[in-house]
């Protein structure tokens, strides 16, 4: 399985560090990207890291990932609670998807308790702050490792023993 992972960030996450720091903390998205890249190297993953305020761009990246990647880490931000289109795009991917929320959405307004994306996510991380991205990457690496075909055993000797003289 491909070790390429897409890290996708939804609307307003470009304001991370400036927007509601009491909820989302002081780290910027650039800080999060730098940390993800460092960890990805340690885990042997290749990263594409994107953010957009436009739903269609996120969908286009999911389609791109579908062709090339081994997994997606997505913080769909407000689209989590509204976007059937992002759900459908993710549902067309045959690899692990981890949903990340910086805040604990379950402790917030009731409209944040529903996630369309969770319907297709292998796992969900919420309320761990930006640390959740690293945890999600570690989990994706493990899922990708587990999906690798069993350690290469040369089939030739076994076949040899079955051949007629
Ligand atoms: C968020 C939670 C969403 O409800 C919110 O709309 C966001 C960020 C989070 O990371 O905690 O923009 O996804």
XYZ file of C-alpha atoms and ligand atoms in Angstrom:
178
model
C 0.000 0.000 0.000
C 1.175 3.516 -0.773
C 2.908 5.329 2.104
C 1.643 8.655 0.792
C -0.764 10.326 3.232
C -2.927 13.378 2.571
C -3.466 15.734 5.511
C -6.524 17.838 4.666
C -7.756 20.837 6.621
C -11.097 22.532 6.181
C -12.393 26.088 6.474
C -10.949 28.638 8.889
C -8.063 26.393 9.893
C -5.804 28.851 8.059
C -6.550 31.095 11.068
C -5.252 28.544 13.557
C -3.339 30.325 16.332
C -5.314 33.524 15.794
C -8.924 32.283 15.932
C -10.371 31.478 19.381
C -7.028 30.466 20.922
C -8.835 29.459 24.123
C -10.447 26.683 22.043
C -7.863 25.910 19.354
C -4.598 26.940 21.042
C -1.755 29.168 19.870
C -0.059 26.940 17.319
C -0.443 27.955 13.696
C -1.253 25.583 10.837
C 2.332 26.048 9.635
C 3.521 24.776 13.054
C 1.213 21.762 12.710
C 2.510 21.085 9.200
C 6.149 21.253 10.365
C 5.428 18.793 13.195
C 3.559 16.451 10.857
C 6.444 16.509 8.359
C 8.994 15.706 11.044
C 6.920 12.795 12.336
C 6.125 11.552 8.826
C 9.835 11.223 8.145
C 10.249 9.161 11.303
C 7.304 6.950 10.286
C 8.438 6.585 6.687
C 5.386 8.389 5.316
C 5.251 10.902 2.487
C 2.875 13.833 3.111
C 0.695 16.156 1.090
C -0.552 18.849 3.468
C -3.408 21.117 2.331
C -5.950 23.584 3.686
C -8.891 25.182 1.940
C -11.969 27.177 2.776
C -13.670 25.751 -0.333
C -15.496 22.428 -0.183
C -14.771 21.563 -3.827
C -10.996 21.878 -3.343
C -11.118 19.412 -0.468
C -13.164 17.040 -2.617
C -10.636 17.360 -5.470
C -7.773 16.509 -3.079
C -9.712 13.468 -1.822
C -10.130 12.320 -5.454
C -6.394 12.844 -6.013
C -5.595 10.862 -2.849
C -7.908 8.074 -3.993
C -5.624 7.452 -6.974
C -2.275 7.683 -5.228
C -2.394 7.592 -1.425
C -2.537 4.986 1.324
C -4.556 7.067 3.779
C -6.112 10.417 4.651
C -5.969 12.440 7.852
C -8.768 14.978 7.661
C -9.906 17.806 9.881
C -12.933 18.896 7.849
C -13.634 21.719 10.364
C -17.197 23.039 9.936
C -17.753 20.791 6.869
C -17.668 17.862 9.315
C -21.177 18.745 10.367
C -22.647 19.635 6.980
C -20.956 17.974 4.025
C -22.510 14.907 2.457
C -20.279 15.684 -0.562
C -17.093 15.197 1.484
C -18.581 12.051 3.031
C -19.304 10.659 -0.456
C -15.799 11.500 -1.709
C -14.207 9.786 1.301
C -16.529 6.812 0.918
C -15.052 6.253 -2.555
C -11.550 5.715 -1.058
C -10.567 2.194 -0.181
C -8.011 3.077 2.510
C -7.946 4.220 6.144
C -9.293 7.649 7.021
C -8.694 9.302 10.384
C -10.846 12.255 11.394
C -9.211 14.829 13.655
C -10.692 17.674 15.671
C -8.494 19.941 17.719
C -11.298 20.707 20.175
C -13.540 18.239 21.951
C -16.549 18.711 19.694
C -18.726 16.629 22.048
C -18.324 19.201 24.788
C -19.453 22.027 22.506
C -22.706 23.063 20.789
C -25.006 20.192 19.843
C -24.659 20.906 16.080
C -20.988 19.879 16.424
C -21.923 16.471 17.837
C -22.944 15.130 14.448
C -20.214 14.194 11.983
C -20.901 12.906 8.480
C -17.217 12.040 8.112
C -17.279 9.695 11.131
C -19.495 7.354 9.092
C -16.469 6.422 6.976
C -13.596 7.131 9.364
C -11.465 4.283 10.714
C -11.011 6.390 13.841
C -11.723 9.807 15.319
C -9.514 11.973 17.521
C -11.061 14.987 19.247
C -9.983 17.238 22.074
C -6.255 16.455 22.040
C -5.391 19.886 20.651
C -3.019 19.951 17.704
C -1.298 16.890 19.213
C -4.164 14.917 17.667
C -2.534 15.250 14.235
C 0.563 13.363 15.378
C -1.512 10.668 17.067
C -3.556 10.245 13.907
C -0.433 9.983 11.734
C 0.955 7.250 13.999
C -2.310 5.328 13.697
C -2.367 5.733 9.911
C 1.211 4.448 9.675
C 0.194 1.382 11.697
C -2.883 0.731 9.557
C -0.820 1.094 6.376
C 1.844 -1.255 7.792
C -0.822 -3.823 8.657
C -2.284 -3.606 5.171
C 1.106 -4.396 3.598
C 1.095 -7.833 2.026
C 2.562 -10.391 4.444
C 6.342 -10.221 4.675
C 7.782 -11.280 1.375
C 8.251 -15.023 1.442
C 9.773 -16.304 -1.754
C 7.131 -18.712 -3.074
C 9.593 -20.467 -5.327
C 10.961 -23.085 -2.877
C 7.449 -24.142 -1.839
C 6.400 -24.412 -5.459
C 9.570 -26.297 -6.278
C 8.672 -29.025 -3.792
C 5.289 -29.455 -5.514
C 6.762 -29.853 -8.999
C 6.890 -33.310 -10.490
C 10.417 -34.488 -11.222
C -12.918 21.655 14.481
C -14.289 21.582 15.161
C -15.387 22.086 14.231
O -16.650 21.986 14.870
C -15.141 23.529 13.876
O -16.105 23.976 12.948
C -13.751 23.780 13.378
C -12.634 23.048 13.947
C -11.773 21.286 15.434
O -10.679 21.046 14.939
O -11.962 21.256 16.651
O -13.546 24.676 12.573
O -12.909 20.729 13.408
